[in-house]
Coordinates of C-alpha atoms in Angstrom, one line a residue:
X23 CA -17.7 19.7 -18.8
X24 CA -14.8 20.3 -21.1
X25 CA -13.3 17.1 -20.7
X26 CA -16.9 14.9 -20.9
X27 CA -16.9 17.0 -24.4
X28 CA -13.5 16.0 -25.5
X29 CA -14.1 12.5 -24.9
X30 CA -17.4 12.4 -26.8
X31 CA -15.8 14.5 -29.6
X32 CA -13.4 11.3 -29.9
X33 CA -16.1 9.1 -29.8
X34 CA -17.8 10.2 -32.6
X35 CA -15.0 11.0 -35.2
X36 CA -13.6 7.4 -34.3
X37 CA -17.3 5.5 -34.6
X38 CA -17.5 7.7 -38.2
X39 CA -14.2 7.1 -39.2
X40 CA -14.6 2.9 -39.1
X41 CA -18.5 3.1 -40.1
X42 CA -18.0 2.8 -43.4
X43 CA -14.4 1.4 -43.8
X44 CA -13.1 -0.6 -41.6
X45 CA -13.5 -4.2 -43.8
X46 CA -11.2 -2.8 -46.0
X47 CA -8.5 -3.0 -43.2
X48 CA -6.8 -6.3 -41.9
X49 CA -4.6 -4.7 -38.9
X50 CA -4.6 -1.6 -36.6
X51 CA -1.4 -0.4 -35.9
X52 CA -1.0 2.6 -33.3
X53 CA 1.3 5.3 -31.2
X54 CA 0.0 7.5 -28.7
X55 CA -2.2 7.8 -25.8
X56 CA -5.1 10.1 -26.5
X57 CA -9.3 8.8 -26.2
X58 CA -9.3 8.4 -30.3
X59 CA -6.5 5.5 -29.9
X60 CA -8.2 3.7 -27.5
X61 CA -12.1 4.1 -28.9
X62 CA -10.2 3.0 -32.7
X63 CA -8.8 -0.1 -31.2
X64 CA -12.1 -1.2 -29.1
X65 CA -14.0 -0.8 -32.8
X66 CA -11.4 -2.6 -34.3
X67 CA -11.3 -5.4 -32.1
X68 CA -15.1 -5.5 -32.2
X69 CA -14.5 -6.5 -35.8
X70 CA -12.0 -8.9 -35.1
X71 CA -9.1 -7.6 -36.3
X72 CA -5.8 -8.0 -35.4
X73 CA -4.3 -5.1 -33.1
X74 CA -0.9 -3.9 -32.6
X75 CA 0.0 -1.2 -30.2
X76 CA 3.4 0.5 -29.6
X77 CA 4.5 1.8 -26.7
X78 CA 7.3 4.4 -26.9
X79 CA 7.3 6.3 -23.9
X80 CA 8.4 6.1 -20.2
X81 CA 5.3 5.3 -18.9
X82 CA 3.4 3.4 -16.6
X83 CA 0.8 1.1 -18.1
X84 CA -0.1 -0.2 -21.8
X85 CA -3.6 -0.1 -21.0
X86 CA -4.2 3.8 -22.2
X87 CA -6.2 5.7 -22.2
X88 CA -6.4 4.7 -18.3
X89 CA -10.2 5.2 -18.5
X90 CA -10.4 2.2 -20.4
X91 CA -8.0 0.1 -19.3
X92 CA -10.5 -2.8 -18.4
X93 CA -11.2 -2.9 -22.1
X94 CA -7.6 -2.9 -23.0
X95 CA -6.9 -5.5 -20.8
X96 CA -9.2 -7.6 -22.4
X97 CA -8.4 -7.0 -26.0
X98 CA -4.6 -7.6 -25.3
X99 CA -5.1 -10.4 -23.5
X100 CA -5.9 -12.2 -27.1
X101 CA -3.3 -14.2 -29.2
X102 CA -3.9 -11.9 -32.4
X103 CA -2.8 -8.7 -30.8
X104 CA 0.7 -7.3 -29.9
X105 CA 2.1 -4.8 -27.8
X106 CA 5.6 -3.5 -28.9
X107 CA 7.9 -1.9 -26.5
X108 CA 10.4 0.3 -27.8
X109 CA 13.1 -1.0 -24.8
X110 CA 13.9 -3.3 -22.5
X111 CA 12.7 -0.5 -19.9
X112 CA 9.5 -0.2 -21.3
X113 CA 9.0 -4.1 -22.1
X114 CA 9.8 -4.9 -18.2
X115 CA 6.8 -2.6 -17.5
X116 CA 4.3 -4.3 -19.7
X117 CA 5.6 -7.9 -18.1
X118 CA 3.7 -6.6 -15.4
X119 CA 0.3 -7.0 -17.0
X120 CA -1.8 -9.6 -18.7
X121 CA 0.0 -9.2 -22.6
X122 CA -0.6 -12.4 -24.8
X123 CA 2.4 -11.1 -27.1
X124 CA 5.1 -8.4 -26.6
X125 CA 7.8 -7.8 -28.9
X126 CA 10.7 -5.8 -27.4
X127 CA 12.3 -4.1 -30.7
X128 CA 14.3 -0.2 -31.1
X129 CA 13.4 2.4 -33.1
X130 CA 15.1 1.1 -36.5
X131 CA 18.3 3.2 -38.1
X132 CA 18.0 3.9 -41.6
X133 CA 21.2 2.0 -42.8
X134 CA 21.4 4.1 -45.9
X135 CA 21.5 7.3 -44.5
X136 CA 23.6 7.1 -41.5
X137 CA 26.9 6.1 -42.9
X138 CA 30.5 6.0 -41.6
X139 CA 31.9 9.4 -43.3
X140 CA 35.1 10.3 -41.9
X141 CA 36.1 11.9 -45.2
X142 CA 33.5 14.9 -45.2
X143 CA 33.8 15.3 -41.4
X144 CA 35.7 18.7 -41.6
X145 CA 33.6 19.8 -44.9
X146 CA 30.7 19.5 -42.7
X147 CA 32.3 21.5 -39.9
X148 CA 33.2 24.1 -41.7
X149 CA 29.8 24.5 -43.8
X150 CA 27.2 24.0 -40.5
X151 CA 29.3 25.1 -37.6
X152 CA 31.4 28.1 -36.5
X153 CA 34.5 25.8 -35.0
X154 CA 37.9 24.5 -36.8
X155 CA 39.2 21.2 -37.9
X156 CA 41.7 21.1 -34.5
X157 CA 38.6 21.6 -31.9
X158 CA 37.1 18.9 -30.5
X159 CA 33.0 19.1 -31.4
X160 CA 30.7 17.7 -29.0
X161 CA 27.0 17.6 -30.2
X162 CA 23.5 17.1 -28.6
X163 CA 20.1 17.7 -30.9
X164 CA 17.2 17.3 -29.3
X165 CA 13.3 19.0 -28.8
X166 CA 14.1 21.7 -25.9
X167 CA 12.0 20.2 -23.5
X168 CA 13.3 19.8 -19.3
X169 CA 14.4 16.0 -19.8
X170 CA 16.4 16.6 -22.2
X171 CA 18.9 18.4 -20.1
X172 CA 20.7 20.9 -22.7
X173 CA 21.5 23.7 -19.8
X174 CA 23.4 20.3 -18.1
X175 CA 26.5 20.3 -20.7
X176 CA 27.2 23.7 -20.0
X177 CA 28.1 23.2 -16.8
X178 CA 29.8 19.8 -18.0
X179 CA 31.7 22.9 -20.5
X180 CA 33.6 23.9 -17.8
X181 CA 35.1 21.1 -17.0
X182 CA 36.9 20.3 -20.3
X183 CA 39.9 21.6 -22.1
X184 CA 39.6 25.0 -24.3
X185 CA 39.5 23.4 -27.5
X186 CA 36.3 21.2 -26.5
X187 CA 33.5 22.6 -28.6
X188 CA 29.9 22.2 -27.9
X189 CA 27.1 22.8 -30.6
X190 CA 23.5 22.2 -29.2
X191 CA 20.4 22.6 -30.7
X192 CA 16.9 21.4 -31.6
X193 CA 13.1 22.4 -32.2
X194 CA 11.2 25.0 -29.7
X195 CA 7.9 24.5 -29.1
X196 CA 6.1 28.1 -27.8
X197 CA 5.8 26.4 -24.3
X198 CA 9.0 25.5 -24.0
X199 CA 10.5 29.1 -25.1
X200 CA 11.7 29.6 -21.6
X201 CA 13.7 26.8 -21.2
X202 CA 15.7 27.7 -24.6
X203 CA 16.1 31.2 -23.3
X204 CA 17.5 29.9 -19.7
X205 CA 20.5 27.9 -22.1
X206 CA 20.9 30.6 -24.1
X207 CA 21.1 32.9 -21.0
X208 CA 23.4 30.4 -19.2
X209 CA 25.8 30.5 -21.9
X210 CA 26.2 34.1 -21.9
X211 CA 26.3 33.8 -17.8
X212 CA 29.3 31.2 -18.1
X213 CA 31.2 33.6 -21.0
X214 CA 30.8 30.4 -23.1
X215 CA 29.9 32.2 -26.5
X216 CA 33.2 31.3 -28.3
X217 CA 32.8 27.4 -27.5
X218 CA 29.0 27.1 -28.0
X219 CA 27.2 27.3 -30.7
X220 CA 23.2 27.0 -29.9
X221 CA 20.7 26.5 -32.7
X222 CA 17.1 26.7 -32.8
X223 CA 14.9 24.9 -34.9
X224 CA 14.2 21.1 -36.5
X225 CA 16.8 19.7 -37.6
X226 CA 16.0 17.5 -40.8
X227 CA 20.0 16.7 -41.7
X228 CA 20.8 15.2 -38.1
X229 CA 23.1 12.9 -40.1
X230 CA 25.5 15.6 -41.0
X231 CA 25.5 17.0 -37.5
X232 CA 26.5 13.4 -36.2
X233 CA 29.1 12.9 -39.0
X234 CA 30.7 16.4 -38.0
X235 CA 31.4 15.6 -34.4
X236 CA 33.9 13.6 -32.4
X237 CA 31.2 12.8 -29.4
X238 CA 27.7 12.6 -29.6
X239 CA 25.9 13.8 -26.4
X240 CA 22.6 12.0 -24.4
X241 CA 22.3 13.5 -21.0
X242 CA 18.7 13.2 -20.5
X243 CA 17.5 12.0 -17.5
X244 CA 14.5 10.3 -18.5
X245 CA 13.8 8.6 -21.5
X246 CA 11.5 5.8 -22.8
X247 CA 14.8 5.1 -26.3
X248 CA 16.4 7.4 -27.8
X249 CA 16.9 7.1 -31.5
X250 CA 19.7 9.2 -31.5
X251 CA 22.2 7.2 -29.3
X252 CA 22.4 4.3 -32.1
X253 CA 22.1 6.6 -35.1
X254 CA 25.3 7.9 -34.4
X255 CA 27.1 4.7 -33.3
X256 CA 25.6 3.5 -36.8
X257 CA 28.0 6.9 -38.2
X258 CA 30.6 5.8 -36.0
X259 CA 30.0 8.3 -34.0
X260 CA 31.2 8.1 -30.4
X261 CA 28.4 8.2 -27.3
X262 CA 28.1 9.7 -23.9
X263 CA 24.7 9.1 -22.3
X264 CA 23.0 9.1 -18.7
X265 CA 23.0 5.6 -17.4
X266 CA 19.0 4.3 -17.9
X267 CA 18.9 0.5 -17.2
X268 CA 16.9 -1.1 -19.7
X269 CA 17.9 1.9 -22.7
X270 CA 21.2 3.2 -22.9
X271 CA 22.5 0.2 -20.9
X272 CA 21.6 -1.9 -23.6
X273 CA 22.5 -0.1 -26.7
X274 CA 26.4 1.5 -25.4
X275 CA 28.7 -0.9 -25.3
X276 CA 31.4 0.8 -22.8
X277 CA 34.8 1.4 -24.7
X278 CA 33.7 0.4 -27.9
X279 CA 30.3 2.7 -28.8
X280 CA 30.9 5.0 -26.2
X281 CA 30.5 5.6 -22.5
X282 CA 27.6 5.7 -19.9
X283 CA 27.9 8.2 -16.9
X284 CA 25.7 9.7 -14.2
X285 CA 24.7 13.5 -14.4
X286 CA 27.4 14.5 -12.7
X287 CA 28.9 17.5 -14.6
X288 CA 32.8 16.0 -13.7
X289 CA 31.6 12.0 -14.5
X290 CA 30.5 13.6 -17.4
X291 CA 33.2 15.7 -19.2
X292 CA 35.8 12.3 -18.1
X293 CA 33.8 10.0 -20.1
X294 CA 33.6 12.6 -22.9
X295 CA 37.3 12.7 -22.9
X296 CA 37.8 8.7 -22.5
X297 CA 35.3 8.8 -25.6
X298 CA 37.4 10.8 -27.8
X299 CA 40.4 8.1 -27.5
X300 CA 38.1 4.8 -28.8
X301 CA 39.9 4.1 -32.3
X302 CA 37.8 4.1 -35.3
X303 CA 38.5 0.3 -36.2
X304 CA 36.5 -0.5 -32.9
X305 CA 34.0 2.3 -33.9
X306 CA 33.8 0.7 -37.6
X307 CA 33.3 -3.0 -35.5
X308 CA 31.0 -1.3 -33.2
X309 CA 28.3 -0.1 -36.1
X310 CA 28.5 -3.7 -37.1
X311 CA 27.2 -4.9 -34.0
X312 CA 24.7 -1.6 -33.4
X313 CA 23.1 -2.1 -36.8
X314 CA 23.0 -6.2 -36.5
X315 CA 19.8 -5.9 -34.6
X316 CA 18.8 -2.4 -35.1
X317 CA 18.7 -1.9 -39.3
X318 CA 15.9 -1.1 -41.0
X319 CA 16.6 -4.3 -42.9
X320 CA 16.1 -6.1 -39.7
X321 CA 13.6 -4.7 -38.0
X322 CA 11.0 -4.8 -40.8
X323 CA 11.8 -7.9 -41.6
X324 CA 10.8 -9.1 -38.3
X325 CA 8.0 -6.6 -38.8
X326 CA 6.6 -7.8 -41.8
X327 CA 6.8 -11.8 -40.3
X328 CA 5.6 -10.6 -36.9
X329 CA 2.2 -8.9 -38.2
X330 CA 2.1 -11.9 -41.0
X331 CA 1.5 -14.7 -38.1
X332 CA -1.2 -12.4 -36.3
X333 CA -2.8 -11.9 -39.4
X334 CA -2.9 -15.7 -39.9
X335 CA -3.9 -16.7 -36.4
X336 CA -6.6 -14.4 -36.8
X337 CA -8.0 -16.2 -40.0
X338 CA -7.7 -19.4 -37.9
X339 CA -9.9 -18.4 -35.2
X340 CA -12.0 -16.0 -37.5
X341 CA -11.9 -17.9 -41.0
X342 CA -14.9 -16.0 -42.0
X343 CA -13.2 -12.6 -42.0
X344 CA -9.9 -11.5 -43.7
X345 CA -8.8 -12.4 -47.4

């Protein structure tokens, strides 16, 4: 009953939302998964307007909300819509269905704001950490949720000299409290205290936590991108991630942007440690390459042409609509 409810809810708010405005739009552009997406882009296409969906999660179809994925089908199957897939992962699991266009593109790195900084590296130590200019600061920010894996490093701790420090830290949503207690509890298990620091909260200046470390950490174990992994190549920044074909097998360039490794606690604190050694002039090369294909610049650019030829293919076939 709940659920039939829900879905009419969605229903309704969508039909009242377009009623009166949609001819005032040219394009729907969406995230998400949830009954008001999908009811939005049926109106939508009902009015002949282009669609484009994004699809940024490890999941298994683009055709959400499943219930309507007949309906989906049909409305992606036309030459003035567009899925985008935010990987090569996710874009090999929409070439399994009927797409007319897909655009494989990443999340897009603000240029401007994630700088090589090598000269406040310490100043940033000092002012948002607890550890010293001689330490060696290994970082991993990220929503404290299971995938992420933040209780993993601490067993990867153990395996590296004294002076490797680890700060950790991210947003806690109230049903994931637990799992931010268990680290927390873990560290005080392991006697780690001195060589973690673990902060709680969002973190808005990610930039500056990047910029202070000599590795950036991505142990997750499941993940559709992963923003963070080229942000910090794009600060010359140093990686070590899990090994995801079709993500961070095609964004760390071994020896150059960083490492890849399994989750295996000993793989893992190696590549750290090879990752420490990579020279900044390849770094400095290395956020050439990163931000060639993943700027803002770029990636609106394509944007803005992408969305301009499905807006004028859609005049074509509908020269009666759109101005």
């Amino acid at each position: 009953f709940i659920h039939v409810f829900d879905t009419v809810w969605h229903l309704y708010y969508s039909w009242k939302y377009v009623r009166g405005g949609i001819d005032k739009y040219d394009a729907l552009h969406t995230f998400g998964e949830s009954w008001t997406i999908g009811f939005i882009t049926y109106f939508f296409s009902r009015a002949n307007k282009v669609i484009v969906r994004e699809v940024v999660n490890d999941i298994t179809t683009p055709y959400f909300p499943k219930h309507l994925s007949l309906v989906m089908r049909k409305i992606f199957s036309n030459e003035s819509s567009m899925v985008v897939a935010i990987s090569e992962k996710v874009e090999t699991m929409i070439a399994q269905y009927d797409v007319k266009n897909t655009w494989q593109r990443p999340n897009p790195v603000d240029e401007k704001r994630f700088l090589i900084n090598f000269k406040s590296k310490y100043e940033l130590r000092e002012k948002l950490s607890k550890f010293r200019e001689d330490d060696i600061v290994i970082t991993h920010i990220a929503l404290f949720i299971k995938r992420k894996n933040h209780k993993f490093l601490l067993d990867v701790m153990l395996g590296l000299p004294k002076n490797y420090k680890l700060l950790i830290g991210g947003p806690v949503k109230p049903e994931n409290e637990e799992i931010f207690t268990q680290v927390a509890d873990r560290i005080r298990e392991l006697g780690l205290e001195d060589r973690v620091q673990l902060n709680k909260g969002f973190v808005e200046n990610i930039e500056e936590y990047i910029t202070l470390s000599d590795v950036f950490l991505f142990p997750v174990y499941k993940e559709g991108f992963g923003t963070p992994m080229i942000e910090a190549q794009a600060c010359g920044v140093p990686v070590v991630a899990t090994r995801i074909e079709g993500v961070t097998t095609s964004y760390i360039s071994e020896g150059k942007g960083g490492y890849l490794s399994e989750l295996n606690p000993k793989m893992f604190s190696e590549k750290i440690q090879l990752a420490v050694q990579i020279p900044r002039k390849t770094l400095e090369k290395n956020r050439k390459i990163v931000l060639s294909t993943t700027s803002t610049e770029v990636i609106d650019k394509s944007y803005y042409n992408k969305i301009k030829r499905l807006i004028n293919i859609n005049e074509k076939n509908n020269s009666s609509h759109l101005t």
